[in-house]
Coordinates of N, CA, C and O in Angstrom, one line a residue:
M1 N 38.5 9.0 1.2 CA 37.2 9.3 1.9 C 36.3 10.0 0.8 O 35.2 9.8 0.9
K2 N 36.8 11.2 0.2 CA 35.9 11.8 -0.7 C 35.4 10.9 -1.8 O 34.3 11.1 -2.4
K3 N 36.1 10.1 -2.2 CA 35.9 9.1 -3.3 C 34.7 8.2 -2.9 O 33.9 8.0 -3.6
K4 N 34.8 7.7 -1.7 CA 33.8 6.8 -1.2 C 32.5 7.6 -1.0 O 31.4 7.1 -1.5
V5 N 32.5 8.7 -0.5 CA 31.2 9.7 -0.5 C 30.7 9.9 -1.8 O 29.4 9.8 -2.1
A6 N 31.6 10.2 -2.9 CA 31.1 10.4 -4.3 C 30.3 9.3 -4.9 O 29.3 9.4 -5.5
V7 N 31.0 8.0 -4.6 CA 30.4 6.7 -5.0 C 28.9 6.5 -4.4 O 28.0 6.2 -5.1
V8 N 28.8 6.7 -3.2 CA 27.7 6.6 -2.5 C 26.6 7.5 -3.0 O 25.4 7.1 -3.2
L9 N 26.9 8.9 -3.1 CA 26.1 9.7 -3.7 C 25.5 9.4 -5.1 O 24.4 9.6 -5.3
L10 N 26.5 8.9 -5.9 CA 26.1 8.6 -7.3 C 25.2 7.4 -7.3 O 24.3 7.4 -7.9
C11 N 25.4 6.4 -6.4 CA 24.5 5.2 -6.2 C 23.1 5.8 -5.9 O 22.0 5.4 -6.4
I12 N 22.9 6.7 -4.7 CA 21.8 7.2 -4.2 C 20.9 7.9 -5.4 O 19.9 7.9 -5.8
F13 N 21.8 8.8 -6.2 CA 21.1 9.5 -7.2 C 20.7 8.6 -8.4 O 19.5 8.9 -9.0
S14 N 21.4 7.5 -8.7 CA 21.0 6.7 -9.7 C 19.7 6.0 -9.4 O 18.9 5.8 -10.2
C15 N 19.6 5.6 -8.2 CA 18.3 4.9 -7.7 C 17.1 5.8 -7.9 O 16.1 5.6 -8.4
I16 N 17.3 7.1 -7.4 CA 16.2 7.9 -7.5 C 15.9 8.5 -8.8 O 14.8 8.6 -9.3
A17 N 17.0 8.6 -9.8 CA 16.9 8.9 -11.2 C 16.3 7.8 -12.0 O 16.0 8.1 -13.3
A18 N 16.4 6.6 -11.6 CA 16.0 5.5 -12.4 C 14.6 5.6 -12.8 O 13.6 6.0 -12.3
N19 N 14.5 4.9 -14.2 CA 13.1 5.0 -14.7 C 12.1 4.0 -14.1 O 12.6 2.9 -13.8
S20 N 11.2 4.4 -13.5 CA 10.3 3.4 -12.7 C 9.2 2.9 -13.7 O 9.1 3.4 -14.7
Q21 N 8.7 1.7 -13.4 CA 7.6 1.1 -14.2 C 6.2 1.3 -13.6 O 5.6 0.2 -13.3
V22 N 5.8 2.5 -13.6 CA 4.5 2.8 -13.1 C 3.6 2.6 -14.3 O 3.7 3.4 -15.3
S23 N 2.6 1.9 -14.2 CA 1.6 1.7 -15.3 C 0.5 2.7 -15.1 O 0.2 3.3 -14.0
P24 N -0.1 3.3 -16.2 CA -1.3 4.3 -16.3 C -2.3 3.8 -15.3 O -2.7 4.6 -14.6
H25 N -2.6 2.6 -15.4 CA -3.8 2.0 -14.6 C -3.4 0.5 -14.3 O -2.9 -0.1 -15.0
A26 N -4.0 0.3 -13.1 CA -3.8 -1.2 -12.8 C -5.0 -1.6 -11.6 O -5.4 -0.8 -11.0
I27 N -5.7 -2.8 -11.8 CA -6.7 -3.2 -11.1 C -6.6 -4.7 -10.6 O -6.2 -5.4 -11.4
G28 N -6.8 -5.0 -9.4 CA -7.0 -6.3 -9.1 C -7.4 -6.5 -7.6 O -8.1 -5.6 -7.0
L29 N -6.6 -7.4 -7.0 CA -6.8 -7.8 -5.5 C -5.6 -7.5 -4.6 O -4.5 -7.8 -5.1
R30 N -5.8 -7.1 -3.5 CA -4.8 -7.0 -2.3 C -5.4 -7.9 -1.3 O -6.3 -7.6 -0.6
I31 N -4.7 -9.1 -1.1 CA -5.3 -10.1 -0.2 C -4.2 -10.3 0.9 O -3.0 -10.4 0.9
G32 N -4.9 -10.2 2.2 CA -4.1 -10.2 3.5 C -4.6 -9.0 4.4 O -5.6 -8.8 4.5
G33 N -3.5 -8.5 4.7 CA -3.8 -7.2 5.6 C -3.8 -7.4 7.1 O -4.3 -6.5 7.8
G34 N -3.5 -8.5 7.7 CA -3.7 -8.8 9.1 C -5.0 -8.7 9.7 O -5.9 -9.1 9.0
D35 N -5.1 -8.1 10.8 CA -6.3 -8.0 11.4 C -7.3 -7.0 10.7 O -8.5 -7.0 10.9
N36 N -6.8 -6.2 9.8 CA -7.7 -5.1 9.3 C -8.6 -5.7 8.3 O -9.9 -5.6 8.2
F37 N -8.2 -6.3 7.1 CA -8.9 -6.7 6.2 C -8.6 -8.1 5.6 O -7.5 -8.6 5.6
G38 N -9.6 -9.0 5.1 CA -9.3 -10.0 4.4 C -8.8 -10.0 2.9 O -7.9 -10.6 2.4
A39 N -9.6 -9.0 2.3 CA -9.2 -8.7 0.8 C -9.7 -7.2 0.4 O -10.5 -6.7 1.2
E40 N -8.9 -6.8 -0.5 CA -9.4 -5.4 -0.9 C -9.3 -5.5 -2.4 O -8.5 -6.1 -3.2
V41 N -10.3 -4.7 -3.0 CA -10.3 -4.5 -4.4 C -9.3 -3.2 -4.7 O -9.6 -2.2 -3.9
S42 N -8.3 -3.5 -5.5 CA -7.3 -2.5 -5.5 C -7.2 -1.8 -6.9 O -7.3 -2.5 -7.9
Y43 N -7.1 -0.5 -6.9 CA -6.9 0.3 -8.2 C -5.6 1.2 -8.0 O -5.6 1.8 -7.0
Q44 N -4.9 1.1 -9.1 CA -3.7 2.2 -9.0 C -3.8 3.1 -10.3 O -4.0 2.5 -11.3
H45 N -3.6 4.3 -10.1 CA -3.7 5.4 -11.1 C -2.2 5.9 -11.1 O -1.9 6.6 -10.1
G46 N -1.6 5.9 -12.2 CA -0.3 6.3 -12.3 C -0.2 7.8 -12.7 O -1.0 8.3 -13.7
F47 N 0.5 8.7 -12.0 CA 0.6 10.0 -12.5 C 1.8 10.4 -13.3 O 1.8 11.3 -14.1
S48 N 2.8 9.6 -13.1 CA 4.1 9.9 -14.0 C 4.7 8.5 -13.8 O 4.3 7.3 -13.3
K49 N 6.0 8.4 -14.3 CA 6.8 7.1 -14.2 C 7.3 6.8 -12.9 O 7.7 5.7 -12.6
Q50 N 7.1 7.7 -11.9 CA 7.5 7.4 -10.4 C 6.5 7.8 -9.5 O 6.8 7.4 -8.3
N51 N 5.4 8.0 -9.8 CA 4.3 8.4 -8.8 C 3.0 7.7 -9.3 O 2.7 7.7 -10.5
R52 N 2.2 7.3 -8.2 CA 1.0 6.8 -8.4 C 0.0 6.8 -7.0 O 0.5 7.1 -6.2
L53 N -1.2 6.7 -7.4 CA -2.2 6.7 -6.2 C -2.9 5.2 -6.1 O -3.2 4.7 -7.3
E54 N -2.9 4.9 -5.0 CA -3.5 3.3 -4.8 C -4.7 3.6 -4.1 O -4.7 4.3 -3.1
L55 N -5.9 3.2 -4.5 CA -7.2 3.3 -3.8 C -7.5 1.8 -3.7 O -7.6 1.1 -4.6
D56 N -7.9 1.4 -2.4 CA -8.3 0.1 -2.1 C -9.8 0.1 -1.5 O -9.9 0.9 -0.3
L57 N -10.7 -0.7 -1.7 CA -12.0 -1.0 -1.2 C -12.0 -2.3 -0.4 O -11.8 -3.3 -1.1
G58 N -11.8 -2.2 1.0 CA -11.7 -3.6 1.6 C -12.8 -4.1 2.4 O -13.6 -3.3 2.9
F59 N -12.8 -5.3 2.7 CA -13.7 -6.0 3.4 C -13.2 -7.1 4.2 O -12.1 -7.7 3.8
G60 N -13.6 -7.4 5.5 CA -13.1 -8.4 6.3 C -13.7 -8.4 7.7 O -14.8 -7.9 7.9
G61 N -12.8 -8.8 8.7 CA -13.3 -8.8 10.1 C -12.8 -10.1 10.7 O -11.9 -10.8 10.4
N62 N -13.4 -10.4 11.8 CA -13.1 -11.6 12.5 C -14.4 -12.1 13.3 O -15.5 -11.6 12.9
S63 N -14.3 -12.9 14.3 CA -15.4 -13.5 14.9 C -16.4 -12.5 15.6 O -17.4 -12.7 16.0
H64 N -15.6 -11.0 15.9 CA -16.3 -10.2 16.7 C -17.0 -9.1 16.1 O -17.9 -8.4 16.4
Y65 N -16.5 -8.9 14.7 CA -16.9 -7.7 14.0 C -16.6 -8.0 12.3 O -15.9 -8.8 12.0
S66 N -17.4 -7.2 11.6 CA -17.3 -7.2 10.2 C -16.7 -5.9 9.9 O -17.3 -4.8 10.5
R67 N -15.9 -5.7 8.7 CA -15.4 -4.2 8.5 C -15.5 -4.0 7.0 O -15.1 -5.0 6.3
L68 N -15.7 -2.8 6.6 CA -15.7 -2.3 5.3 C -15.0 -1.1 5.3 O -15.3 -0.2 6.3
G69 N -14.0 -0.9 4.3 CA -13.2 0.4 4.4 C -12.7 0.6 3.0 O -12.4 -0.1 2.2
I70 N -12.2 2.1 3.0 CA -11.4 2.6 1.8 C -10.2 3.1 2.3 O -10.0 3.8 3.3
A71 N -9.1 2.8 1.6 CA -7.8 3.4 1.8 C -7.3 4.0 0.6 O -7.5 3.6 -0.6
G72 N -6.5 5.2 0.7 CA -5.8 5.9 -0.4 C -4.2 6.1 0.1 O -4.0 6.5 1.1
I73 N -3.3 5.6 -0.7 CA -2.0 5.8 -0.5 C -1.4 6.3 -1.8 O -1.6 5.8 -2.9
Y74 N -0.5 7.3 -1.5 CA 0.4 7.9 -2.6 C 1.6 7.2 -2.7 O 2.3 7.1 -1.5
H75 N 2.1 6.7 -3.6 CA 3.4 6.0 -3.8 C 4.4 6.7 -4.6 O 4.2 7.3 -5.6
W76 N 5.7 6.8 -4.1 CA 6.8 7.1 -4.9 C 7.4 5.5 -5.2 O 7.7 4.9 -4.4
V77 N 7.7 5.4 -6.5 CA 8.1 4.1 -7.0 C 9.7 4.3 -7.7 O 10.0 5.2 -8.4
W78 N 10.5 3.3 -7.2 CA 11.9 3.1 -7.9 C 12.0 1.9 -8.5 O 11.7 0.8 -7.7
N79 N 12.9 1.7 -9.5 CA 13.3 0.5 -10.1 C 14.2 -0.2 -9.1 O 15.0 0.5 -8.6
I80 N 14.3 -1.6 -9.2 CA 15.5 -2.3 -8.7 C 16.0 -3.1 -9.8 O 15.5 -4.4 -10.1
G81 N 17.1 -2.6 -10.4 CA 17.6 -3.4 -11.6 C 16.6 -3.0 -12.8 O 15.7 -2.2 -12.9
N82 N 16.7 -3.9 -13.9 CA 16.1 -3.6 -15.2 C 15.2 -4.7 -15.4 O 14.5 -4.8 -16.7
D83 N 14.8 -5.8 -14.5 CA 14.0 -6.8 -14.9 C 12.6 -6.8 -14.2 O 11.9 -7.6 -14.2
G84 N 12.1 -5.5 -14.2 CA 10.6 -5.3 -13.7 C 10.4 -5.3 -12.1 O 9.3 -5.1 -11.7
F85 N 11.5 -5.4 -11.4 CA 11.4 -5.2 -9.9 C 11.4 -3.7 -9.5 O 12.0 -3.1 -10.1
N86 N 10.6 -3.4 -8.6 CA 10.6 -2.1 -8.1 C 10.2 -1.9 -6.6 O 9.6 -3.1 -6.1
W87 N 10.4 -0.8 -5.9 CA 10.0 -0.7 -4.4 C 9.2 0.5 -4.4 O 9.5 1.4 -5.2
Y88 N 8.3 0.6 -3.5 CA 7.6 1.8 -3.3 C 7.2 2.1 -1.9 O 7.5 1.3 -1.0
I89 N 7.0 3.5 -1.6 CA 6.6 3.9 -0.3 C 5.9 5.1 -0.3 O 5.9 5.8 -1.3
G90 N 5.0 5.3 0.5 CA 4.2 6.5 0.5 C 3.2 6.7 1.8 O 3.1 5.8 2.4
P91 N 2.7 7.8 1.9 CA 1.7 8.1 3.0 C 0.3 7.9 2.5 O 0.0 7.8 1.3
G92 N -0.6 7.7 3.4 CA -2.0 7.4 3.2 C -2.9 7.5 4.4 O -2.5 8.0 5.5
A93 N -4.2 7.3 4.0 CA -5.3 7.4 5.0 C -6.2 6.6 4.7 O -6.5 5.9 3.5
G94 N -7.1 6.0 5.7 CA -8.1 5.2 5.7 C -9.5 5.5 6.3 O -9.4 6.1 7.4
L95 N -10.6 5.2 5.9 CA -11.8 5.1 6.6 C -12.5 3.9 6.6 O -12.6 3.2 5.7
T96 N -12.9 3.5 8.0 CA -13.5 2.1 8.1 C -14.8 2.3 8.9 O -15.0 3.2 9.5
A97 N -15.7 1.4 8.4 CA -17.0 1.2 9.2 C -17.0 -0.3 9.8 O -16.9 -1.1 9.0
N98 N -17.0 -0.3 11.2 CA -17.0 -1.5 11.8 C -18.4 -1.9 12.3 O -19.0 -1.1 13.1
N99 N -18.9 -3.2 12.0 CA -20.1 -3.7 12.6 C -19.9 -4.7 13.4 O -19.5 -5.8 13.1
G100 N -20.0 -4.5 14.8 CA -19.9 -5.6 15.9 C -21.0 -6.5 15.8 O -22.1 -6.2 15.3
K101 N -20.7 -7.8 16.2 CA -21.8 -9.0 16.4 C -22.8 -8.3 17.3 O -23.9 -8.7 17.1
D102 N -22.4 -7.7 18.3 CA -23.5 -7.2 19.3 C -23.3 -5.7 19.0 O -22.3 -5.1 18.8
N103 N -24.4 -5.0 18.9 CA -24.4 -3.7 18.5 C -23.7 -2.6 19.3 O -23.6 -1.4 19.0
H104 N -22.9 -3.0 20.3 CA -22.1 -2.1 21.1 C -20.9 -1.9 20.6 O -20.1 -1.0 21.0
D105 N -20.3 -2.7 19.7 CA -19.0 -2.3 19.1 C -19.0 -1.7 17.6 O -18.1 -1.9 17.0
D106 N -20.1 -1.1 17.4 CA -20.2 -0.5 16.0 C -19.5 0.7 16.1 O -19.6 1.5 17.2
Y107 N -18.4 1.0 15.2 CA -17.8 2.4 15.2 C -17.2 2.7 13.8 O -17.3 1.8 13.0
V108 N -16.9 4.0 13.6 CA -16.2 4.3 12.4 C -14.8 4.6 12.6 O -14.5 5.3 13.9
G109 N -13.8 4.3 11.9 CA -12.5 4.5 12.1 C -12.0 5.5 11.1 O -12.3 5.4 10.0
L110 N -11.0 6.2 11.5 CA -10.2 7.3 10.6 C -8.8 7.0 11.0 O -8.4 7.1 12.1
A111 N -8.1 6.6 10.0 CA -6.6 6.3 10.1 C -5.6 6.9 9.2 O -6.0 7.4 8.1
I112 N -4.4 7.2 9.7 CA -3.5 7.6 8.9 C -2.3 6.8 9.0 O -2.2 5.9 10.0
G113 N -1.4 6.7 7.9 CA -0.4 5.8 8.0 C 0.3 5.9 6.7 O 0.7 7.0 6.1
G114 N 0.9 4.7 6.3 CA 1.6 4.5 5.1 C 1.7 3.2 4.5 O 1.1 2.3 5.0
Q115 N 2.5 3.0 3.5 CA 2.6 1.8 2.9 C 4.2 1.6 2.3 O 4.7 2.6 1.8
I116 N 4.7 0.5 2.4 CA 5.9 0.2 1.9 C 6.1 -1.2 1.2 O 5.4 -2.1 1.9
G117 N 6.4 -1.2 0.1 CA 6.4 -2.7 -0.5 C 7.5 -2.9 -1.6 O 8.1 -2.0 -2.1
L118 N 7.3 -4.1 -2.2 CA 8.1 -4.5 -3.4 C 7.1 -5.0 -4.5 O 6.1 -5.6 -4.0
G119 N 7.4 -4.7 -5.7 CA 6.4 -5.1 -6.8 C 7.2 -5.7 -8.0 O 8.5 -5.4 -8.0
F120 N 6.7 -6.5 -8.7 CA 7.1 -7.0 -10.0 C 6.1 -6.9 -11.1 O 5.0 -7.3 -11.0
N121 N 6.5 -6.2 -12.2 CA 5.8 -6.2 -13.5 C 6.2 -7.2 -14.4 O 7.4 -7.2 -15.0
F122 N 5.3 -8.1 -14.7 CA 5.7 -9.3 -15.7 C 5.6 -8.5 -17.1 O 5.1 -7.5 -17.4
K123 N 6.1 -9.2 -18.2 CA 6.1 -8.7 -19.5 C 4.8 -8.8 -20.0 O 4.4 -8.0 -20.8
I124 N 3.7 -9.8 -19.5 CA 2.5 -9.7 -19.9 C 1.9 -8.7 -18.8 O 2.4 -8.3 -18.0
P125 N 0.6 -8.2 -19.2 CA 0.1 -7.0 -18.3 C -0.4 -7.6 -16.8 O -1.5 -7.3 -16.5
L126 N 0.6 -8.0 -16.0 CA 0.3 -8.7 -14.7 C 1.3 -7.9 -13.8 O 2.5 -7.9 -14.1
Q127 N 0.9 -7.6 -12.6 CA 1.6 -6.9 -11.5 C 1.3 -7.7 -10.4 O 0.3 -8.1 -10.0
M128 N 2.5 -8.1 -9.6 CA 2.4 -8.8 -8.3 C 3.3 -7.8 -7.2 O 4.1 -7.2 -7.6
S129 N 2.7 -7.7 -6.1 CA 3.4 -6.8 -5.0 C 3.3 -7.6 -3.7 O 2.2 -8.4 -3.3
L130 N 4.1 -7.3 -2.8 CA 4.1 -7.8 -1.4 C 4.5 -6.4 -0.7 O 5.6 -5.8 -0.9
D131 N 3.6 -6.1 0.3 CA 3.7 -4.8 1.2 C 3.3 -4.9 2.5 O 2.5 -5.7 2.8
V132 N 3.5 -3.8 3.2 CA 3.0 -3.8 4.6 C 2.4 -2.2 4.7 O 2.9 -1.5 4.1
R133 N 1.2 -2.2 5.3 CA 0.6 -0.9 5.5 C 0.4 -0.7 7.0 O -0.8 -0.9 7.6
P134 N 1.3 0.0 7.7 CA 1.0 0.3 9.1 C 0.1 1.6 9.1 O 0.3 2.4 8.5
M135 N -1.0 1.4 10.0 CA -1.8 2.6 10.0 C -2.4 2.8 11.7 O -2.5 1.8 12.3
W136 N -2.6 4.1 12.1 CA -2.9 4.5 13.3 C -4.4 4.9 13.2 O -4.6 5.9 12.5
D137 N -5.5 4.3 13.9 CA -6.8 4.6 14.0 C -7.0 5.7 15.1 O -7.0 5.4 16.2
F138 N -7.0 7.2 14.7 CA -7.0 8.0 15.8 C -8.3 8.3 16.4 O -8.5 9.1 17.3
L139 N -9.4 7.7 15.9 CA -10.7 7.8 16.4 C -11.1 6.6 17.4 O -12.1 6.5 18.0
S140 N -10.0 5.8 17.6 CA -10.2 4.7 18.4 C -10.5 5.1 19.9 O -10.1 6.1 20.4
D141 N -11.4 4.2 20.6 CA -11.7 4.5 21.9 C -11.2 3.4 22.9 O -10.5 2.4 22.5
D142 N -11.6 3.5 24.0 CA -11.0 2.6 25.1 C -11.3 1.1 24.9 O -10.6 0.3 25.3
H143 N -12.4 0.8 24.4 CA -12.9 -0.5 24.1 C -12.3 -1.2 22.8 O -12.2 -2.4 22.6
N144 N -11.5 -0.3 22.1 CA -11.0 -0.8 20.9 C -9.6 -0.8 21.1 O -8.8 0.3 21.1
D145 N -8.9 -1.9 21.3 CA -7.5 -2.0 21.7 C -6.6 -2.2 20.6 O -5.4 -2.4 20.8
D146 N -7.0 -2.1 19.3 CA -6.2 -2.2 18.2 C -6.1 -0.9 17.4 O -6.2 -1.0 16.1
A147 N -5.8 0.3 18.1 CA -5.8 1.5 17.2 C -4.4 1.5 16.4 O -4.7 2.3 15.2
F148 N -3.5 0.9 16.5 CA -2.4 0.7 15.6 C -2.4 -0.6 14.9 O -2.5 -1.7 15.6
G149 N -2.5 -0.7 13.7 CA -2.6 -1.9 13.1 C -1.7 -2.0 11.7 O -1.4 -0.8 11.1
W150 N -1.3 -3.2 11.4 CA -0.5 -3.2 10.1 C -0.7 -4.7 9.6 O -1.3 -5.5 10.5
G151 N -0.5 -4.8 8.4 CA -0.7 -6.1 7.9 C 0.0 -6.3 6.4 O 0.2 -5.4 5.7
L152 N 0.6 -7.5 6.5 CA 1.4 -8.0 5.2 C 0.3 -8.4 4.2 O -0.6 -9.2 4.6
A153 N 0.6 -7.9 2.9 CA -0.6 -8.2 2.0 C 0.1 -8.5 0.6 O 1.1 -8.1 0.3
L154 N -0.5 -9.5 -0.1 CA -0.1 -9.8 -1.6 C -1.0 -9.2 -2.6 O -2.3 -9.2 -2.5
G155 N -0.6 -8.5 -3.5 CA -1.3 -7.7 -4.4 C -1.1 -8.4 -5.9 O -0.1 -8.7 -6.3
I156 N -2.3 -8.7 -6.5 CA -2.2 -9.1 -7.8 C -3.1 -8.2 -8.7 O -4.3 -8.2 -8.4
R157 N -2.6 -7.6 -9.8 CA -3.3 -6.6 -10.5 C -3.0 -6.8 -12.0 O -2.0 -7.0 -12.5
Y158 N -4.1 -6.5 -12.8 CA -4.1 -6.4 -14.2 C -3.7 -4.9 -14.6 O -4.3 -4.0 -14.2
R159 N -2.6 -4.8 -15.3 CA -2.1 -3.5 -15.8 C -2.7 -3.1 -17.2 O -2.7 -3.9 -18.0
F160 N -3.2 -1.9 -17.3 CA -3.7 -1.4 -18.6 C -3.4 0.0 -18.8 O -3.1 0.8 -17.9

């Protein structure tokens, strides 16, 4: 039993201590996001080999409103093998301005949440990711029934 526990702890430590592939900078698009956004201009700033900040400026909406917002997410990044795959997770917040088609639905949203995803760094300076970002808008009121939102998104960024 002690041997199994030691092997599991060694595997966990190896994953945490593994060299991540966080680029100093990356810029591109994050496309998708469910009900929240259609597309976001995405910038990532690396702090170390395992930490980065992602800032996204998004726009989107549906037939009832248009939305403009900014989100900031702090990522912890870990490698999955040696071929460029990694996974990341972290907390974040967002601020949105919603413009309803009739002026009764205009509001400002302030959300907290996080992000979890998988990424791949190609040998060329290109990065692709697939992630989900659950967020809870705590300024939501009764006429806004989507206080909790999440969306699956595909990211494509140039690393520099």
